[in-house]
mmCIF file of C-alpha atoms in Angstrom:
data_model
loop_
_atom_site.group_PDB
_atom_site.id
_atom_site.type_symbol
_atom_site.label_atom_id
_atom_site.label_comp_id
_atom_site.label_asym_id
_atom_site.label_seq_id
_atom_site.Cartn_x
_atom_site.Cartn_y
_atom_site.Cartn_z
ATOM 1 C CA UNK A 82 61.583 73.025 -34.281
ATOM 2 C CA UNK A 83 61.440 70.173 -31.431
ATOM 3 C CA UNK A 84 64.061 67.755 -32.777
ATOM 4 C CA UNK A 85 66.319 65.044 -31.352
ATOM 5 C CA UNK A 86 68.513 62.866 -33.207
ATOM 6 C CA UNK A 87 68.905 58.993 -32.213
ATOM 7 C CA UNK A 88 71.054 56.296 -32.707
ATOM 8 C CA UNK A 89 70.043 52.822 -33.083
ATOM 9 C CA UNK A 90 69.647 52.627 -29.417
ATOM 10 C CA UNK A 91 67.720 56.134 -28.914
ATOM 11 C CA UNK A 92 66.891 56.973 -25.773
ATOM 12 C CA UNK A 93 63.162 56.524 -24.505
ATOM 13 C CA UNK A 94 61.819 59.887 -23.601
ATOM 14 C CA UNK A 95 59.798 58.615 -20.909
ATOM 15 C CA UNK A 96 63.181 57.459 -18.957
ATOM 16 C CA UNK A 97 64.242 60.732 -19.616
ATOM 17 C CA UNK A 98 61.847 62.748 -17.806
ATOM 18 C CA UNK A 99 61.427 60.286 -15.307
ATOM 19 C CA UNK A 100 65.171 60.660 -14.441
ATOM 20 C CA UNK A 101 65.165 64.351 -14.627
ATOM 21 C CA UNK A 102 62.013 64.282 -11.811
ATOM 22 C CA UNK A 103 63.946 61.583 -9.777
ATOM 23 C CA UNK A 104 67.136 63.572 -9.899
ATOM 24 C CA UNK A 105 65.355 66.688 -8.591
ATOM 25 C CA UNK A 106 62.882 64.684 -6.150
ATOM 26 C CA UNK A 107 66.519 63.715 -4.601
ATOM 27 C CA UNK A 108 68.224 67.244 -4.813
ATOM 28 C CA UNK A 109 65.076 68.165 -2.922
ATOM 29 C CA UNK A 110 64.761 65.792 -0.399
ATOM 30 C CA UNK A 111 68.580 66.450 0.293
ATOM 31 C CA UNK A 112 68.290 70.688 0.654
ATOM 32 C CA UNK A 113 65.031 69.973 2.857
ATOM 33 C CA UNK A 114 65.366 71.270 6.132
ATOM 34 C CA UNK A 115 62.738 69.443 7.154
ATOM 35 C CA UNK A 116 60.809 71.144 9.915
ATOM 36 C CA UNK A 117 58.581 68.340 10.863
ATOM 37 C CA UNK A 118 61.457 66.750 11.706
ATOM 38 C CA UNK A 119 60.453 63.362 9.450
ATOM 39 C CA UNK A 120 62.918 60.669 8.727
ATOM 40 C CA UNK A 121 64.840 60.307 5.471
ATOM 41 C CA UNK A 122 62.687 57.794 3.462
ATOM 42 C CA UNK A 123 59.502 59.633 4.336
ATOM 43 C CA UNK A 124 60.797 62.964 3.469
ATOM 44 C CA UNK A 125 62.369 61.346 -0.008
ATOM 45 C CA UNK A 126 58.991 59.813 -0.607
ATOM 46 C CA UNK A 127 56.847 62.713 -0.254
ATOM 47 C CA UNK A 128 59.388 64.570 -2.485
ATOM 48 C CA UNK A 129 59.328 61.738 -4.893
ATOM 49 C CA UNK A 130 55.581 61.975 -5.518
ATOM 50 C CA UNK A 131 55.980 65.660 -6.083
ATOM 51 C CA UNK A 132 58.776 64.947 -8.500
ATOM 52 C CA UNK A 133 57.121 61.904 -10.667
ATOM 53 C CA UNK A 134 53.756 62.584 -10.339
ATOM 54 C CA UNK A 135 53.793 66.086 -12.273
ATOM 55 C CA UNK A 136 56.013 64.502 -14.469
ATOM 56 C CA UNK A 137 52.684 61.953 -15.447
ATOM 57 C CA UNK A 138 50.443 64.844 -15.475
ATOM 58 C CA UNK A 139 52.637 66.368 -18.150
ATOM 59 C CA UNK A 140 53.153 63.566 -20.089
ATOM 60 C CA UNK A 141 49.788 63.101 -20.183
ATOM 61 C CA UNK A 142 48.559 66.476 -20.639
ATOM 62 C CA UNK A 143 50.911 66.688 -23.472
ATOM 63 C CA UNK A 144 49.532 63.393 -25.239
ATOM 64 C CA UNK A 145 46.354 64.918 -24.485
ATOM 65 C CA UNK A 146 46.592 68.616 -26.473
ATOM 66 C CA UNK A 147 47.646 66.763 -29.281
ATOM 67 C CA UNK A 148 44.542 65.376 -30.267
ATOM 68 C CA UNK A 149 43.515 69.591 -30.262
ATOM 69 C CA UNK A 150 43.645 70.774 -33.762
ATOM 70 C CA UNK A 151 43.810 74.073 -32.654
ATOM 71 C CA UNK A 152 47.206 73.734 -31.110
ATOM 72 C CA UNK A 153 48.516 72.061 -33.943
ATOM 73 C CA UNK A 154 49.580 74.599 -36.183
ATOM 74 C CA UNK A 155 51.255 76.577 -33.068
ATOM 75 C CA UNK A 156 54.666 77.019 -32.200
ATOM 76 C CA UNK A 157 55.814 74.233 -29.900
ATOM 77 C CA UNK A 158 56.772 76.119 -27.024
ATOM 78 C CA UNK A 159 52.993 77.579 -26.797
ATOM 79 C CA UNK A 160 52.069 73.845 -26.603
ATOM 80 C CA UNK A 161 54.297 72.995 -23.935
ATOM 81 C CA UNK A 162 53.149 76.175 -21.987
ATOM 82 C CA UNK A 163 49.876 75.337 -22.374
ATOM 83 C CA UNK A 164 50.841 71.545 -21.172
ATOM 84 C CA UNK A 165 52.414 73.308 -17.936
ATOM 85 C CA UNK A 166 49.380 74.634 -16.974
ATOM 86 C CA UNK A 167 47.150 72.031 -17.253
ATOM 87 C CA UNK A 168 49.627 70.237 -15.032
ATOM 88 C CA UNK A 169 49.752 72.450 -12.749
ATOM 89 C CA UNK A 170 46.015 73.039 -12.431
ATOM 90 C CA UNK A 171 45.635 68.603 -12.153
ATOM 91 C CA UNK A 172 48.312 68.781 -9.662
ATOM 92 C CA UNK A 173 47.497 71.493 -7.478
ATOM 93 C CA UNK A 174 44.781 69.223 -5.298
ATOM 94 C CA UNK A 175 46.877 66.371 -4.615
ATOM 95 C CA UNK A 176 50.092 68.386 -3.867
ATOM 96 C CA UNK A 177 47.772 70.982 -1.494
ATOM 97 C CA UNK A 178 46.399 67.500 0.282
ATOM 98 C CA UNK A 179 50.179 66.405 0.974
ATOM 99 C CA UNK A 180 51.116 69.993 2.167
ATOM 100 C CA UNK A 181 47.605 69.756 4.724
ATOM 101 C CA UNK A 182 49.084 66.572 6.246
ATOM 102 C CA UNK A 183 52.746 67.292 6.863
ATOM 103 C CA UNK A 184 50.763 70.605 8.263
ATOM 104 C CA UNK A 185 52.495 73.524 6.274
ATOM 105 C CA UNK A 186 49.017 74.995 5.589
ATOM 106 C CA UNK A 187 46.177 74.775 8.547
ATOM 107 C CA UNK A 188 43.123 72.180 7.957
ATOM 108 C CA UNK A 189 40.411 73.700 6.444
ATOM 109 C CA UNK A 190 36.305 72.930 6.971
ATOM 110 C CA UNK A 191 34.649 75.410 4.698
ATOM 111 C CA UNK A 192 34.551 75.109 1.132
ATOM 112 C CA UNK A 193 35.434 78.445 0.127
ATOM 113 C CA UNK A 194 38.772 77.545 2.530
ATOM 114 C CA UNK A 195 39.704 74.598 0.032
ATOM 115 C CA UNK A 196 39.159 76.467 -2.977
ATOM 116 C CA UNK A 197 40.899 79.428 -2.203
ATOM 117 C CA UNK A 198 43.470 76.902 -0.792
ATOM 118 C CA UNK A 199 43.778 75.649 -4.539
ATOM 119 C CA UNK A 200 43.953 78.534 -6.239
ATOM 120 C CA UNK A 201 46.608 79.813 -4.193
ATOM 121 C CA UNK A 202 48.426 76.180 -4.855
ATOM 122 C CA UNK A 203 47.863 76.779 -8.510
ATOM 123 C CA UNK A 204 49.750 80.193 -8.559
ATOM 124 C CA UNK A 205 52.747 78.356 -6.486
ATOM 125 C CA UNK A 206 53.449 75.382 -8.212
ATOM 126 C CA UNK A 207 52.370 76.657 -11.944
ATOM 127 C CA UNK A 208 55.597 78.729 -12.470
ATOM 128 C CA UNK A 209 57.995 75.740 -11.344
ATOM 129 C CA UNK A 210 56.034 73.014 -13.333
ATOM 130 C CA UNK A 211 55.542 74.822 -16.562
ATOM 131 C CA UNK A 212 59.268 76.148 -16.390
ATOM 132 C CA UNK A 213 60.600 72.844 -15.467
ATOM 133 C CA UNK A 214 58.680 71.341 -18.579
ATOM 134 C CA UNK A 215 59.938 73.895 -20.868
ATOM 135 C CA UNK A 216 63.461 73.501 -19.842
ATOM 136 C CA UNK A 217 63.623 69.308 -20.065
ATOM 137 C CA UNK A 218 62.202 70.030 -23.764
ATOM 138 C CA UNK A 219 64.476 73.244 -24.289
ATOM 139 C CA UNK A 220 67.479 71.222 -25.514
ATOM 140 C CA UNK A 221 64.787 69.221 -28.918
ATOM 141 C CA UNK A 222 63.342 72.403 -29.201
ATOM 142 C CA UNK A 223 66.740 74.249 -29.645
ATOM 143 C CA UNK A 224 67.603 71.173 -31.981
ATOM 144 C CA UNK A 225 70.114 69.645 -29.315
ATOM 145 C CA UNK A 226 71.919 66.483 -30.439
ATOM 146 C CA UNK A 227 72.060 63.756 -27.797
ATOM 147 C CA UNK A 228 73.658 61.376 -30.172
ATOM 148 C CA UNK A 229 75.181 61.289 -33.031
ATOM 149 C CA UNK A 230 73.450 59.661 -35.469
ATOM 150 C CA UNK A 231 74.504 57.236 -38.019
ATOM 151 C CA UNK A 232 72.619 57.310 -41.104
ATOM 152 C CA UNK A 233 70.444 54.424 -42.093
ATOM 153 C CA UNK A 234 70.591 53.278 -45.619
ATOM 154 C CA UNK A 235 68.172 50.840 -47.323
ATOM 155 C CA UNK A 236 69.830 47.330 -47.808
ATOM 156 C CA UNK A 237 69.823 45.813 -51.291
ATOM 157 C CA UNK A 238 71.579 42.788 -51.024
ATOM 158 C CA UNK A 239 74.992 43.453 -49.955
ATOM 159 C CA UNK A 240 75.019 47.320 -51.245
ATOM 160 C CA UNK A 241 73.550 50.005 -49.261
ATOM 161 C CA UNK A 242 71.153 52.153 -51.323
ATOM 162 C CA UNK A 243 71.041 56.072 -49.549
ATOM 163 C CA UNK A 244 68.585 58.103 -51.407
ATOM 164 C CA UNK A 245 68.597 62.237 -51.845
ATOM 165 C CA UNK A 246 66.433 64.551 -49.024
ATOM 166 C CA UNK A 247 62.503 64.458 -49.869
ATOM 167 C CA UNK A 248 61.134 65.999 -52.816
ATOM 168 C CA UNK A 249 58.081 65.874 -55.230
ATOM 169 C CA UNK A 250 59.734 63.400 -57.331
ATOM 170 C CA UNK A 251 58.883 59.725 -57.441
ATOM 171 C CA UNK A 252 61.410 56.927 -56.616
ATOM 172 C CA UNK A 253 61.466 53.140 -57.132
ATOM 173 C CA UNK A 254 60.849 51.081 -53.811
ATOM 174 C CA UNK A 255 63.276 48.224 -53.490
ATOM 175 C CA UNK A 256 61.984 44.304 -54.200
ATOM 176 C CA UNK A 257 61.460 42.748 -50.556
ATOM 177 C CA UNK A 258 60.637 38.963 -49.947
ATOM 178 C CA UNK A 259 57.464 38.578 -48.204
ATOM 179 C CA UNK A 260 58.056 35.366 -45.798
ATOM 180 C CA UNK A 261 54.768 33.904 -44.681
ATOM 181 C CA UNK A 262 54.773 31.231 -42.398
ATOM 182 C CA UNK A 263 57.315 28.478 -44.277
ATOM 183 C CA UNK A 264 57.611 29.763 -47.297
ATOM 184 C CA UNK A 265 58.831 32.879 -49.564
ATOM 185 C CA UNK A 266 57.515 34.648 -52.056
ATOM 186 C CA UNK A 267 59.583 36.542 -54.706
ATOM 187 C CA UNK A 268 57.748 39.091 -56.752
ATOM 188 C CA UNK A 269 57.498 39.933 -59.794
ATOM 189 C CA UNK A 270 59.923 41.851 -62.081
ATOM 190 C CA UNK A 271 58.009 44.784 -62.532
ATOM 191 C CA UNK A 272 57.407 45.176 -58.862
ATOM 192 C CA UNK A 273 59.350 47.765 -58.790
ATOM 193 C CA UNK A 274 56.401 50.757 -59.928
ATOM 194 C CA UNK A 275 56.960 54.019 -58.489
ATOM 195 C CA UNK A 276 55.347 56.564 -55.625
ATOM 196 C CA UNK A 277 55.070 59.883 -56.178
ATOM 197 C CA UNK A 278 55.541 61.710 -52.779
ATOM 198 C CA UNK A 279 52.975 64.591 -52.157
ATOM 199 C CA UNK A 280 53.683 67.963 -52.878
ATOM 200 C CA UNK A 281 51.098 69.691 -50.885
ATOM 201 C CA UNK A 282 50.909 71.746 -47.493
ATOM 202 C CA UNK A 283 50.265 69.259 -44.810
ATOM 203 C CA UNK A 284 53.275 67.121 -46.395
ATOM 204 C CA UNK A 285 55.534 70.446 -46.842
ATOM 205 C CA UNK A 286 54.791 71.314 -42.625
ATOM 206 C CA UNK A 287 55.842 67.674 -42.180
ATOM 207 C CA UNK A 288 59.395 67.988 -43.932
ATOM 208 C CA UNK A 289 60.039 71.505 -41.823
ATOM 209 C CA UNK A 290 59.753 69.454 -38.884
ATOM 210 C CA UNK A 291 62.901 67.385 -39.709
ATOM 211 C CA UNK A 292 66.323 68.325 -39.383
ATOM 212 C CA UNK A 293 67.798 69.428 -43.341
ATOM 213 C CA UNK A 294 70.372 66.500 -42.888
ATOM 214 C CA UNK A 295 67.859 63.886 -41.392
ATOM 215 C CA UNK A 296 64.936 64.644 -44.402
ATOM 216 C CA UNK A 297 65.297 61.466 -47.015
ATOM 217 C CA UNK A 298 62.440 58.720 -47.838
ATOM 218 C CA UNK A 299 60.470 57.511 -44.235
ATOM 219 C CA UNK A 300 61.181 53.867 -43.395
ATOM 220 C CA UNK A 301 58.872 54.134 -40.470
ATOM 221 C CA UNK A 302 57.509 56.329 -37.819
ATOM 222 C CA UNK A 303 56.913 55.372 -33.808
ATOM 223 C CA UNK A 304 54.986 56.918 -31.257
ATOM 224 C CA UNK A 305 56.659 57.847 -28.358
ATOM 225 C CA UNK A 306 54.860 60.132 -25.667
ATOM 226 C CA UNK A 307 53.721 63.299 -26.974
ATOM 227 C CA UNK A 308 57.258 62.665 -29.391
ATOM 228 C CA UNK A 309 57.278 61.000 -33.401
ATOM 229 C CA UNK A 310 60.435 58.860 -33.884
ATOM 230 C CA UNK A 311 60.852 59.608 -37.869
ATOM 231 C CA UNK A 312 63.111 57.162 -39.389
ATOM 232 C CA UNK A 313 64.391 58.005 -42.450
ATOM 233 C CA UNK A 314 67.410 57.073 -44.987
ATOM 234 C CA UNK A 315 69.209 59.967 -43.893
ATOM 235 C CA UNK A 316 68.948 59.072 -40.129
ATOM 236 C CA UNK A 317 66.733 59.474 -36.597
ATOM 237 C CA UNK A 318 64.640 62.484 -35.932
ATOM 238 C CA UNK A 319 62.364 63.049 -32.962
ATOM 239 C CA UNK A 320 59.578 66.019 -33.432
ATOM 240 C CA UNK A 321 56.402 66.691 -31.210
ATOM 241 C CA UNK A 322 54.019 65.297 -33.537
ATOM 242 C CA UNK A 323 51.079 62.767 -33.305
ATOM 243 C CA UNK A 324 50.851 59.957 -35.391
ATOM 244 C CA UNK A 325 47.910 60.297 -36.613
ATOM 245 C CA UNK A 326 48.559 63.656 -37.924
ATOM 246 C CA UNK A 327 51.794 62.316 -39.638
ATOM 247 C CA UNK A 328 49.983 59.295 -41.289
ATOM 248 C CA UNK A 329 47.307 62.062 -42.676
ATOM 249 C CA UNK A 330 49.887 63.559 -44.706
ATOM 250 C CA UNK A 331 51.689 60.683 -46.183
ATOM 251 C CA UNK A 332 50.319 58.928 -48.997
ATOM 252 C CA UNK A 333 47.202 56.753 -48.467
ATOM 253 C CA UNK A 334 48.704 54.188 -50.260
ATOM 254 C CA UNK A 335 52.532 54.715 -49.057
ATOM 255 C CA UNK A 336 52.479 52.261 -45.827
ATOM 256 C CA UNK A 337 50.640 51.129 -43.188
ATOM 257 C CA UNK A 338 50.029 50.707 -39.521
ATOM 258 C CA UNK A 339 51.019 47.066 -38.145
ATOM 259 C CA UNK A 340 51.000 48.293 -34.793
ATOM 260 C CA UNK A 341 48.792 51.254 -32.849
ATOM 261 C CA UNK A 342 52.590 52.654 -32.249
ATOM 262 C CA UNK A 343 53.960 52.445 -35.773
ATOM 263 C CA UNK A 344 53.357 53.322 -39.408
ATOM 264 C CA UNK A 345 56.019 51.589 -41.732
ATOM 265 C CA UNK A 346 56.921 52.210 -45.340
ATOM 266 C CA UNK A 347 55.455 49.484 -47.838
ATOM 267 C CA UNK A 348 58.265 49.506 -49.963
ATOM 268 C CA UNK A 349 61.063 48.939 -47.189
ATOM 269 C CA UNK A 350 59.650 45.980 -46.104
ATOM 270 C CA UNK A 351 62.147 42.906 -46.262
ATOM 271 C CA UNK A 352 59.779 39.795 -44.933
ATOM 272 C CA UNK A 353 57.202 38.927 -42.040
ATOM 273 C CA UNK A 354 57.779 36.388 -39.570
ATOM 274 C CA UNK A 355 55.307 35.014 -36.963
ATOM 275 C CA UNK A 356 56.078 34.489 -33.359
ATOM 276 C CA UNK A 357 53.155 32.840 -31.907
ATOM 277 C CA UNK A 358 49.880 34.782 -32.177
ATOM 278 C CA UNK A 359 52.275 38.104 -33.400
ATOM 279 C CA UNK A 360 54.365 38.753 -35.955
ATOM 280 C CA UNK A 361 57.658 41.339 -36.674
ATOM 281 C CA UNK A 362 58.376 43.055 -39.456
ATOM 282 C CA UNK A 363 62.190 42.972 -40.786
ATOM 283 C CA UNK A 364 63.291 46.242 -42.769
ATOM 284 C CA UNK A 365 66.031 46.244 -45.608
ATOM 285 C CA UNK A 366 68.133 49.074 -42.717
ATOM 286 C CA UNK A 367 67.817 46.140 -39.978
ATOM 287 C CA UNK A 368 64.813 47.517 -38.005
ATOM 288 C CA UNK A 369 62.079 44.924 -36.825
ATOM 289 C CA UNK A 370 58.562 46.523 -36.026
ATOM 290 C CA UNK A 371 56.315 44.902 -34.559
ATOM 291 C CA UNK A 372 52.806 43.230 -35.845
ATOM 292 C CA UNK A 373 50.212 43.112 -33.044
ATOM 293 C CA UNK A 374 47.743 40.108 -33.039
ATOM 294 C CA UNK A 375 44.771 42.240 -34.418
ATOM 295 C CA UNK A 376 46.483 43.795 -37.429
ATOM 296 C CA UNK A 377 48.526 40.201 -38.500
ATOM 297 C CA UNK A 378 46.385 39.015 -40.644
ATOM 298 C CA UNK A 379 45.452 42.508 -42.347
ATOM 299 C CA UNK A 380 49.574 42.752 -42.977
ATOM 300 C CA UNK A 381 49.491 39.396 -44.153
ATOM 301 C CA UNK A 382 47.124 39.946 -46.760
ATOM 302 C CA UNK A 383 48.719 43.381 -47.933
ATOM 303 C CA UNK A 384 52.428 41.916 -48.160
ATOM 304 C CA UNK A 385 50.827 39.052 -50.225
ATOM 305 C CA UNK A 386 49.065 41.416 -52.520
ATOM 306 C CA UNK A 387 52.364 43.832 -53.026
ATOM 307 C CA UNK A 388 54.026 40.803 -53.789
ATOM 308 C CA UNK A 389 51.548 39.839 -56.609
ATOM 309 C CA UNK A 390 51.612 43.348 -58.320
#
């Protein structure tokens, strides 16, 4: 299970690697015992490309295999093996290039040279990259917490409403106020119809991603790297999970996406503002999500509709 749990100001995972490539571009640079005899800043730059750069690559590649069904029901360490690799193999030409110029391997003219050259790249740096990946994930995987989380509970009024872990059964989503422009809307009394959650496989695999004390109704999910922020009454999750293959096994009718980055609950949604040619979403827990300019006036129309049910 590749889990992290967040507080209201979670840490972005893309700092994180960055800083753990940084921190070991420096460690590097420092050891060096530099036998071309180059200066400080150029020896910390070239180790700073071969710190951040892989660290890209494996963002990337990560992002990447998750659009691969096939990976998708494995275990999460395969898929960050498998990320390692591809990596390595993307990496291999540029890092063989720097090696050619500070002149730690000869200059080659035949082709057969270079691709030998390559492979033998591949075999060194594959190990370090794929075991330095697994290790900066090895503390979600092994369900590490960062921070400790506080709970989020849906507002109503001035009493917070916490609601039991996910099951089968259906709850009541709270009454929001959809604010359009100027004006408020309230809705109507019997607003307040119920959704049953889905009690089916893809939903199940979903649950047994989250942490037993962080599973309770979704307020929202967010995208981040090849990471799912899943927000929830109970607290802050973070699994390696697309969003699109999250949204798939929610209910169609359950939420939507205002933003390429973010699905958001329906029924936690407290009002819509506009700023300029935007617009943010306020949730009954605090959270504002934003609208981007091509999905405002699709959110405008739904929030007006749920308000007329």
């Amino acid at each position: 299970m590749l889990v992290a749990d967040f507080a209201k100001n979670e840490m972005d995972p893309k700092i994180y690697f960055y800083s753990i490539g940084f921190i070991l571009a420096l460690l590097f640079a420092l050891l060096d015992s530099n036998p071309q005899a180059l200066a400080l800043p150029q020896l910390l730059g070239i180790w700073l490309f071969q710190g951040l750069a892989p660290v890209s690559l494996l963002m990337f590649c990560q992002q990447w295999l998750q659009k691969i069904a096939l990976l998708q029901q494995g275990s999460p360490w395969v898929k960050l093996l498998c990320c390692g690799i591809f990596a390595s193999v993307l990496f291999a030409g540029p890092a063989l290039l720097v090696d050619v110029w500070m002149g730690l391997n000869p200059h080659y003219y035949r082709w057969e040279s270079w691709l030998e050259a390559w492979l033998t790249e591949i075999v060194a740096i594959a190990p370090m990259v794929t075991i330095g990946w697994l290790a900066a994930n090895a503390p979600w995987l092994l369900g590490w917490r960062m921070i400790r989380a506080v709970p989020a509970s849906v507002m109503t009024g001035n009493a917070p409403v916490t609601t039991t872990p996910f099951s089968s059964t259906a709850f009541t989503p709270p009454p929001f106020i959809t604010t359009l422009g100027d004006h408020a809307t309230e809705p109507p009394q019997n607003f307040g119809r119920q959704i049953a959650l889905p009690d089916d496989d893809a939903f199940a695999g979903f649950q047994r991603q989250l942490p037993v004390d962080r599973r309770g109704h979704i307020l929202y999910l967010k995208a981040e790297l090849h990471y799912l922020l899943v927000v929830t009454t109970q607290g802050r999750a973070l699994i390696l999970s697309s969003l699109k293959d999250a949204v798939a096994s929610l209910p169609a009718n359950s939420g939507f996406q205002p933003h390429r980055s973010y699905w958001v609950n329906l029924a936690v949604v407290k009002k819509l503002t506009r700023q300029g040619r935007q617009g943010q979403l306020i949730l009954y827990d605090g959270s504002k999500i934003p609208v981007s300019r091509q999905q405002l006036a699709n959110v405008t129309e739904l929030l007006q509709q749920r308000a007329n049910e």
